[in-house]
XYZ file of C-alpha atoms in Angstrom:
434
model
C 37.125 -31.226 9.264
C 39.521 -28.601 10.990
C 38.056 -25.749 12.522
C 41.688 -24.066 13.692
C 44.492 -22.971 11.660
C 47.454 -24.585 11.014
C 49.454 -25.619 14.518
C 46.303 -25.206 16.796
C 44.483 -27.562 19.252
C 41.441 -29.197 16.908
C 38.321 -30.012 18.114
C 38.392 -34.138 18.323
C 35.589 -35.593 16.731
C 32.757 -37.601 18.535
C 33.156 -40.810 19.768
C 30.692 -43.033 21.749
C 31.565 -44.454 25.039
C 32.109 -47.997 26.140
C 29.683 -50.698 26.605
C 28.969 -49.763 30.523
C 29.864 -46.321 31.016
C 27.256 -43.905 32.071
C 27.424 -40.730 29.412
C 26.597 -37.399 31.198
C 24.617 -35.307 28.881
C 26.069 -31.723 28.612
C 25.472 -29.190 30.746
C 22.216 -26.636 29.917
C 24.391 -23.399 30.606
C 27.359 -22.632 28.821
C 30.420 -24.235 29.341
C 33.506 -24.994 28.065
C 34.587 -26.097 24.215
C 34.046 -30.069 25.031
C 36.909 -32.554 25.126
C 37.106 -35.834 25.264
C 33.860 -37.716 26.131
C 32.566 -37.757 29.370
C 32.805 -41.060 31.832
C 36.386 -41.362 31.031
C 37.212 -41.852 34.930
C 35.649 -40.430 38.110
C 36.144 -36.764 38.964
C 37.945 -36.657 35.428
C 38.156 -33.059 33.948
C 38.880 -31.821 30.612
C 42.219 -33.942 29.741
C 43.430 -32.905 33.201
C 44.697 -34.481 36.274
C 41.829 -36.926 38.013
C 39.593 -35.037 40.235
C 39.860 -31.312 38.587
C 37.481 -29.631 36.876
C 38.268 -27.310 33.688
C 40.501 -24.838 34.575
C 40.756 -24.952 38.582
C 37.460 -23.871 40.106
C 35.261 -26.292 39.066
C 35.186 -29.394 41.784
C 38.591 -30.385 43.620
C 38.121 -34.374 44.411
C 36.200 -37.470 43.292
C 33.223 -36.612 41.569
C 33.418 -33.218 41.083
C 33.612 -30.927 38.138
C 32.073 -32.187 35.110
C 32.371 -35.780 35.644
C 29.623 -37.833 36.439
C 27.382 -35.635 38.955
C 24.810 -33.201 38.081
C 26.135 -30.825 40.189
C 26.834 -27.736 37.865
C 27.174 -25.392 40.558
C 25.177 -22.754 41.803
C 22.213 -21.690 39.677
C 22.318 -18.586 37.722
C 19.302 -16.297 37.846
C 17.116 -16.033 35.233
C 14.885 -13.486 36.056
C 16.613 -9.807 35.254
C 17.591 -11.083 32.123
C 14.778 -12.344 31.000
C 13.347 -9.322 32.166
C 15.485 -7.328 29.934
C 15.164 -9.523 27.028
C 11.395 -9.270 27.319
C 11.317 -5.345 27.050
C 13.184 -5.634 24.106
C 11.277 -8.140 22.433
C 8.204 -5.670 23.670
C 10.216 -2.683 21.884
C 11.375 -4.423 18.706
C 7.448 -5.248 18.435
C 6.154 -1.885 19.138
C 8.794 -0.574 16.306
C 7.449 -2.446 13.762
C 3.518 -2.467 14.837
C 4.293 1.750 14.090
C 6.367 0.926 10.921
C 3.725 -1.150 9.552
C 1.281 1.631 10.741
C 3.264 4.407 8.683
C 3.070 2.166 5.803
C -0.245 1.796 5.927
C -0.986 5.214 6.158
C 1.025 5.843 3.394
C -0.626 3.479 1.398
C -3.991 5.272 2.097
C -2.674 8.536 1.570
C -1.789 7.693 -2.097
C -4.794 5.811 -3.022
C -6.968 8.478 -1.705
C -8.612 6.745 1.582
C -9.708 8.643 4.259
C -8.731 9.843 6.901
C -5.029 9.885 6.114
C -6.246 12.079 2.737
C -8.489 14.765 2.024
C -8.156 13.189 -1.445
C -11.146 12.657 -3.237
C -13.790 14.333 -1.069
C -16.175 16.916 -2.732
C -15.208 20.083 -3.186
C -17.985 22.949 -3.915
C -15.931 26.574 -4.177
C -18.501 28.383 -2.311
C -21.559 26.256 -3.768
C -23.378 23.726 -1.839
C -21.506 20.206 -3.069
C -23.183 18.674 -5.056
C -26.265 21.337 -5.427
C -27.983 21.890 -8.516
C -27.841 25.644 -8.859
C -25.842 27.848 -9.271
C -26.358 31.082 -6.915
C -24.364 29.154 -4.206
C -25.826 31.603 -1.241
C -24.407 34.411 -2.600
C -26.690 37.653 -3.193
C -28.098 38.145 -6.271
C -26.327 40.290 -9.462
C -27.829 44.176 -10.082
C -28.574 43.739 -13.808
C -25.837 46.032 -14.825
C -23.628 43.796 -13.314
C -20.212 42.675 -14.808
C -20.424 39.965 -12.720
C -21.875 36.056 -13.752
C -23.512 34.073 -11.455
C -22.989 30.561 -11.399
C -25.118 29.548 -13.882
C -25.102 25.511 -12.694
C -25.967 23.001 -12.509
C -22.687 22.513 -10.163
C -20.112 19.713 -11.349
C -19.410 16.609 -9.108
C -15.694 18.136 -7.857
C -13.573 16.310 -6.201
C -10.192 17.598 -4.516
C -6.757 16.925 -5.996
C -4.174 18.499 -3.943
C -5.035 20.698 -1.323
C -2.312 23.694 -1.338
C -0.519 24.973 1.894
C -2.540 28.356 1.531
C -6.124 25.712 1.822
C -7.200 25.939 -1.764
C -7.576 23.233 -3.573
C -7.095 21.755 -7.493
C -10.225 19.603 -7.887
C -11.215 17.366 -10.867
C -14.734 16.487 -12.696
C -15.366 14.683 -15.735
C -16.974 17.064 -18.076
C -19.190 15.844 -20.741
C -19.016 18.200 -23.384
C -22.413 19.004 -24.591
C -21.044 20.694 -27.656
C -18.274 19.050 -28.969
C -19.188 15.276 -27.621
C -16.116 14.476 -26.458
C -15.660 13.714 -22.342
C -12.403 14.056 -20.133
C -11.634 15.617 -17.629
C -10.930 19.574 -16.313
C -8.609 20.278 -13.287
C -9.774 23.757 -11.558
C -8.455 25.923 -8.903
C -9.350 28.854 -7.129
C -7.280 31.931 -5.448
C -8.138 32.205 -1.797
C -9.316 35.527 -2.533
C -12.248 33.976 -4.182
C -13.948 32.902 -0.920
C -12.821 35.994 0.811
C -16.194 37.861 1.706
C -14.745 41.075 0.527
C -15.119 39.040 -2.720
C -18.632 37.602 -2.241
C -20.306 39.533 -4.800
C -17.346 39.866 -7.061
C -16.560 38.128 -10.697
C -13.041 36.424 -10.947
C -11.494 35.954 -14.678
C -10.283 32.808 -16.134
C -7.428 31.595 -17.375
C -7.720 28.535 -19.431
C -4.008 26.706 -19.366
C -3.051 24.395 -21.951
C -0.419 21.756 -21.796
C 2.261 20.542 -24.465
C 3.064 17.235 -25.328
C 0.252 14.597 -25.051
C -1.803 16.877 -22.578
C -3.453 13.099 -21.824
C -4.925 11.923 -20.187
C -3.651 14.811 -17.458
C -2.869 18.532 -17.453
C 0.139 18.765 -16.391
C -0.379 22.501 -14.981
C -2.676 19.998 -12.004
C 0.679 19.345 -10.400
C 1.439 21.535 -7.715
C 5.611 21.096 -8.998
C 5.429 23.450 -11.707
C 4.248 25.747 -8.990
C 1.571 27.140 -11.444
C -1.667 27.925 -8.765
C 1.080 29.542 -5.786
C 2.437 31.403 -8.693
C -0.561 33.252 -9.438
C -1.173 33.898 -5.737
C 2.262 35.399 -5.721
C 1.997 37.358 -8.596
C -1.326 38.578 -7.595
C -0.075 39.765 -4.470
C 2.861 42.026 -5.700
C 0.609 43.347 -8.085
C 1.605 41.766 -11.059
C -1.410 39.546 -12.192
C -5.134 39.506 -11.721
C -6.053 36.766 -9.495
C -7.031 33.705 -11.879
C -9.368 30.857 -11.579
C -7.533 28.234 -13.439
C -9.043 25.703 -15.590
C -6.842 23.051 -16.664
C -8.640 20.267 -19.657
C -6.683 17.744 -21.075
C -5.518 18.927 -24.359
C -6.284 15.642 -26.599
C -8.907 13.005 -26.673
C -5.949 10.027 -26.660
C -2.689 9.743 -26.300
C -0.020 11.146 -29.181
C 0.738 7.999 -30.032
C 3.499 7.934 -33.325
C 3.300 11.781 -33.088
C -0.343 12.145 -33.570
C -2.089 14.928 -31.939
C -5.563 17.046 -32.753
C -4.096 20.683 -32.517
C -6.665 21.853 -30.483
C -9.045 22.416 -33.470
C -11.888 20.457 -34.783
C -10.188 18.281 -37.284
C -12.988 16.613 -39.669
C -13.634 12.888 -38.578
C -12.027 13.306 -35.398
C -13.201 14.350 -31.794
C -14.135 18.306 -31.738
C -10.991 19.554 -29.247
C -11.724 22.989 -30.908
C -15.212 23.474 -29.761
C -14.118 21.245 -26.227
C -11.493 23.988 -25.482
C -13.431 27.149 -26.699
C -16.943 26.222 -25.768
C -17.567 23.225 -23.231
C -14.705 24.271 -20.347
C -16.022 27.899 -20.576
C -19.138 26.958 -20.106
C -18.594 24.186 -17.232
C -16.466 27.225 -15.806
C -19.749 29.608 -15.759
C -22.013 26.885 -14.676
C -19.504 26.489 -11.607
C -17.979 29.992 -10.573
C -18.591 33.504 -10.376
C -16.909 35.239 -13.653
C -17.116 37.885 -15.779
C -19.853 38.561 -18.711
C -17.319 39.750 -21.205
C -14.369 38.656 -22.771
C -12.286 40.836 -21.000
C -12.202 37.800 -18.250
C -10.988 35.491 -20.215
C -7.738 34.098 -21.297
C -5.872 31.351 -22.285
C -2.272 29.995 -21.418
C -0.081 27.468 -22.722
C 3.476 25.805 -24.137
C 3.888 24.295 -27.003
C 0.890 22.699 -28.643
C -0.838 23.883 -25.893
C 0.353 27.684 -26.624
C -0.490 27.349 -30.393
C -4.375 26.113 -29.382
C -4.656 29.051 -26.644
C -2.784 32.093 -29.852
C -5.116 29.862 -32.184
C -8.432 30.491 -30.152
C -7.687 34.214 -29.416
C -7.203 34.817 -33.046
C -10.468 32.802 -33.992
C -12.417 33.891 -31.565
C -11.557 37.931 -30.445
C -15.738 38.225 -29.432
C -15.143 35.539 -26.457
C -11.179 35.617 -25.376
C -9.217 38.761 -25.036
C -5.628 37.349 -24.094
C -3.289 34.663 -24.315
C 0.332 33.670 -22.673
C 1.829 31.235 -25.454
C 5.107 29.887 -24.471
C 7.638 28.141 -27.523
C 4.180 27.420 -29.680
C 3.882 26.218 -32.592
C 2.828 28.592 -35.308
C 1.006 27.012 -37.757
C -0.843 23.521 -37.735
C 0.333 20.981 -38.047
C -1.018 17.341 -37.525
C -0.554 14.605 -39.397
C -4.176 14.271 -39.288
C -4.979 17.327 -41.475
C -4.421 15.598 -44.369
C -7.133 16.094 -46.861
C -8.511 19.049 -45.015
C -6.859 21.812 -46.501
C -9.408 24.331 -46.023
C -10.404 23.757 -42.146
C -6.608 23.606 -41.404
C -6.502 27.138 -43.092
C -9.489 27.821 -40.375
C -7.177 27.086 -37.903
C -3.986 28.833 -39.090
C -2.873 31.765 -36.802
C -0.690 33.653 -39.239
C -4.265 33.400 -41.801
C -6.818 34.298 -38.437
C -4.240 37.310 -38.113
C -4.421 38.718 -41.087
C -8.558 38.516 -41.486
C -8.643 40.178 -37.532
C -6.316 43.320 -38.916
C -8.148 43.197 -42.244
C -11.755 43.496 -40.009
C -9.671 46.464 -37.553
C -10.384 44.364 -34.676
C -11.338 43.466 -31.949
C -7.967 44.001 -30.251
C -6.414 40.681 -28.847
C -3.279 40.699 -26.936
C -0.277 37.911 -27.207
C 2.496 37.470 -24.676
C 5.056 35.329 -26.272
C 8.069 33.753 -24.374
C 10.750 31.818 -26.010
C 13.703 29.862 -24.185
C 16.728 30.591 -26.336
C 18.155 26.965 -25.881
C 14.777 25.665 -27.580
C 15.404 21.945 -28.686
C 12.762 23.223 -31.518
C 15.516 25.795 -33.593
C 12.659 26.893 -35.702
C 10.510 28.232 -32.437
C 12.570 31.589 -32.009
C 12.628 32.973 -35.654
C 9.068 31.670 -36.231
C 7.262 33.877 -33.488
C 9.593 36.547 -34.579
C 8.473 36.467 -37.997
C 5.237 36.059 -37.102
C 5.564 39.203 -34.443
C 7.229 41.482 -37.664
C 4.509 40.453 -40.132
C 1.496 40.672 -37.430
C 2.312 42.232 -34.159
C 1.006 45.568 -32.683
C -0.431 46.384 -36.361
C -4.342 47.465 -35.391
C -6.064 45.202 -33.258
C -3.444 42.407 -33.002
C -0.873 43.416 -29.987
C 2.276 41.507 -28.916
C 4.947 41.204 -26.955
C 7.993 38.878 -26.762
C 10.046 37.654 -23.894
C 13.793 36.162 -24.602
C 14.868 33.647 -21.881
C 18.395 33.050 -21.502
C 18.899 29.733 -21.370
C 15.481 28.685 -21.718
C 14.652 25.123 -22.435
C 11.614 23.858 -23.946
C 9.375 22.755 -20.850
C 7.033 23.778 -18.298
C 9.635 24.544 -15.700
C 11.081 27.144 -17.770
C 8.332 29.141 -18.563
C 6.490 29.256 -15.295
C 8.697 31.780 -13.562
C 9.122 33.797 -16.637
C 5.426 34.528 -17.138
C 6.236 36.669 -13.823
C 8.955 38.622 -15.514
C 6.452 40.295 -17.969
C 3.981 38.184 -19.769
C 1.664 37.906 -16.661
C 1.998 41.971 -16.794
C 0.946 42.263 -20.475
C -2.020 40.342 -20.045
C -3.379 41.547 -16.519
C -3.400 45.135 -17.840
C -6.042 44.527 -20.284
C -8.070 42.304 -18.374
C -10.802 42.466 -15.830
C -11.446 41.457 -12.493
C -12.539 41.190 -9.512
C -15.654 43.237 -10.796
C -19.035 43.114 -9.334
């Protein structure tokens, strides 16, 4: 085989010597490209006249060069370069012992194991974790208080995401002792909450409702939507009231060919109604300081999620005052329904509107917001209708924000709600009160 090009020396190929001849093995350091085989004459170089070595420093008579002495010259030393190749053997190891490390670390950070994560470990929001109360330390209520106490017992928290400001969006698995159904409610609390100027002060809450599946997460739990440092913000330029967010998953299963429960309490089917209006209130009193009336609590919500929050108000004026609902739906309508004609009328906004006006109250507010790029075509006119046949006529008040360009998601709405939904609401609602 030819290892040159075309019209270059070649590498011969090896042949053994002759019966006799005394073959010098080759020489440990590098050398030369070999030639012909040694023992081909004493002193003998490379093809070259007898007694030269290769080229003309290596041996100059008989037996020198690289003919049939071991003499290869003088030695070359080892040491500094072994040196150096041993530091970076050292360094290439160290490297990768720190990759490997970072990896780790990484690994533990996203399945929640200590200490690379505060992931996971209990969080109490001013209660003792874990305790069975609910008073949490705090001094007791004057009995003309607007302020709850924690009613307890406490929920087994545990943190989420712990925000650059050191709150945190902890988790619990609620079982809902009045609906039966158990999953799980995301909560989060403004830092003003543990602020001792606070201590003795109710907070209101704002119940926020996902679209789509809303299982088996919340999607207002991730910190991308930018939902909880929102609020903060808002709160701070004087737009908002300063929240406690609770944040249930919307359905009991996933929405599977389309199916979903509309937030109500379809016959047959797991009680989301009561789940949304009565269990995460109630896990929210057990757990936090809030306010006695209904003029501390609210909903929020998009799509689905924003036709169960306008649904609730409507249905329920004596325990929620408020609701932001972003491109809802306006009637219901499941699939699952079927045959149920008169609890899906139950749980028709445009029919709980008419009976509130009808009874003169009590006043409910509505804060609609509509991207104008909505993949739904029907959302726009809809709450517009519904806003011309309902809105601000006795108790039931609305308002309606346009967004230019306004897709149907999460990411759209969020900022909007600061542009005057978050405004509507906040002015009719309470809090911090003692």
């Amino acid at each position: 085989m030819s290892y040159a090009p075309d019209g270059q020396q070649q590498y011969q190929p090896y042949r053994p010597a002759p019966e006799g001849q005394y073959r010098q093995p080759r020489p440990p350091h590098d050398g030369p490209p070999p030639g012909p085989p040694y023992g081909q004459g004493q002193g003998q170089g490379y093809g070259q006249a007898q007694g030269q070595g290769y080229g003309q420093g290596y041996g100059q008579g008989p037996d020198q060069g690289y003919g049939h002495e071991y003499d290869y010259g003088p030695p070359q030393p080892p040491e500094e370069p072994r040196r150096r190749s041993r530091g970076k053997r050292w360094l290439i190891a160290g490297v990768a012992v720190l990759g490997l490390a970072g990896i780790a670390a990484g690994v533990m950070y996203h399945f929640e194991i200590p200490p690379f994560t505060d992931k996971g470990s209990a969080v109490s929001f001013g209660q003792p974790a874990g305790g069975g109360g609910g008073g949490g330390g705090a001094a007791k209520q004057a009995p003309n208080s607007k302020m709850l106490m924690p009613t307890g017992p406490a929920a087994d928290f545990k943190n989420a995401q712990t925000l650059p400001d050191g709150t945190h969006i902890a988790v619990t698995t609620l079982d809902g002792k009045k609906s039966g159904f158990k999953g799980k409610v995301w909560v989060w609390a403004p830092k003003e909450y543990n602020d001792p100027k606070f201590a003795k002060s109710g907070f209101p809450v704002l119940i926020a409702l996902p679209g789509g599946a809303g299982y088996p997460n919340n999607y207002w739990m991730g910190t991308d939507l930018g939902l909880q440092s929102s609020i903060s913000k808002w709160y701070a330029e004087g737009k908002s009231k300063p929240f406690i967010l609770a944040m249930p998953v919307l359905n009991p299963g996933p929405d599977d060919k389309g199916v979903y429960w509309d937030g109500s309490d379809i016959p047959g089917q797991p009680k989301m109604g009561t789940w949304l209006t009565d269990d995460v209130p109630d896990l929210m009193k057990a757990n936090f300081r809030t306010i006695k009336s209904r003029d501390g609590w609210a909903f929020m919500g998009s799509s689905t999620g924003g036709f169960a929050g306008m649904k609730a108000v409507l249905k329920y004026p004596d325990r929620f005052k408020a609701v932001v609902a972003s491109g809802p739906d306006i009637v219901p309508d499941s699939s699952l329904w079927k045959g149920h004609d008169k609890e899906k009328a139950e749980n028709n906004p445009e029919l709980l509107a008419k009976d509130l006006i009808d009874k003169k109250g009590p006043d409910v507010y509505i804060a609609f917001q509509v991207g104008d790029s909505e993949s739904n075509k029907r959302t726009l006119p809809d709450v517009q209708k519904f806003i011309a046949t309902y809105g601000n006529k006795g108790p039931v008040h609305t308002s309606l924000k346009v967004i230019p360009g306004g897709k149907h998601n999460a990411k759209t709405y969020v900022p909007n709600m600061g542009e005057g939904p978050i405004q509507f609401i906040s002015k009719v609602m309470e809090g911090p009160v003692e």
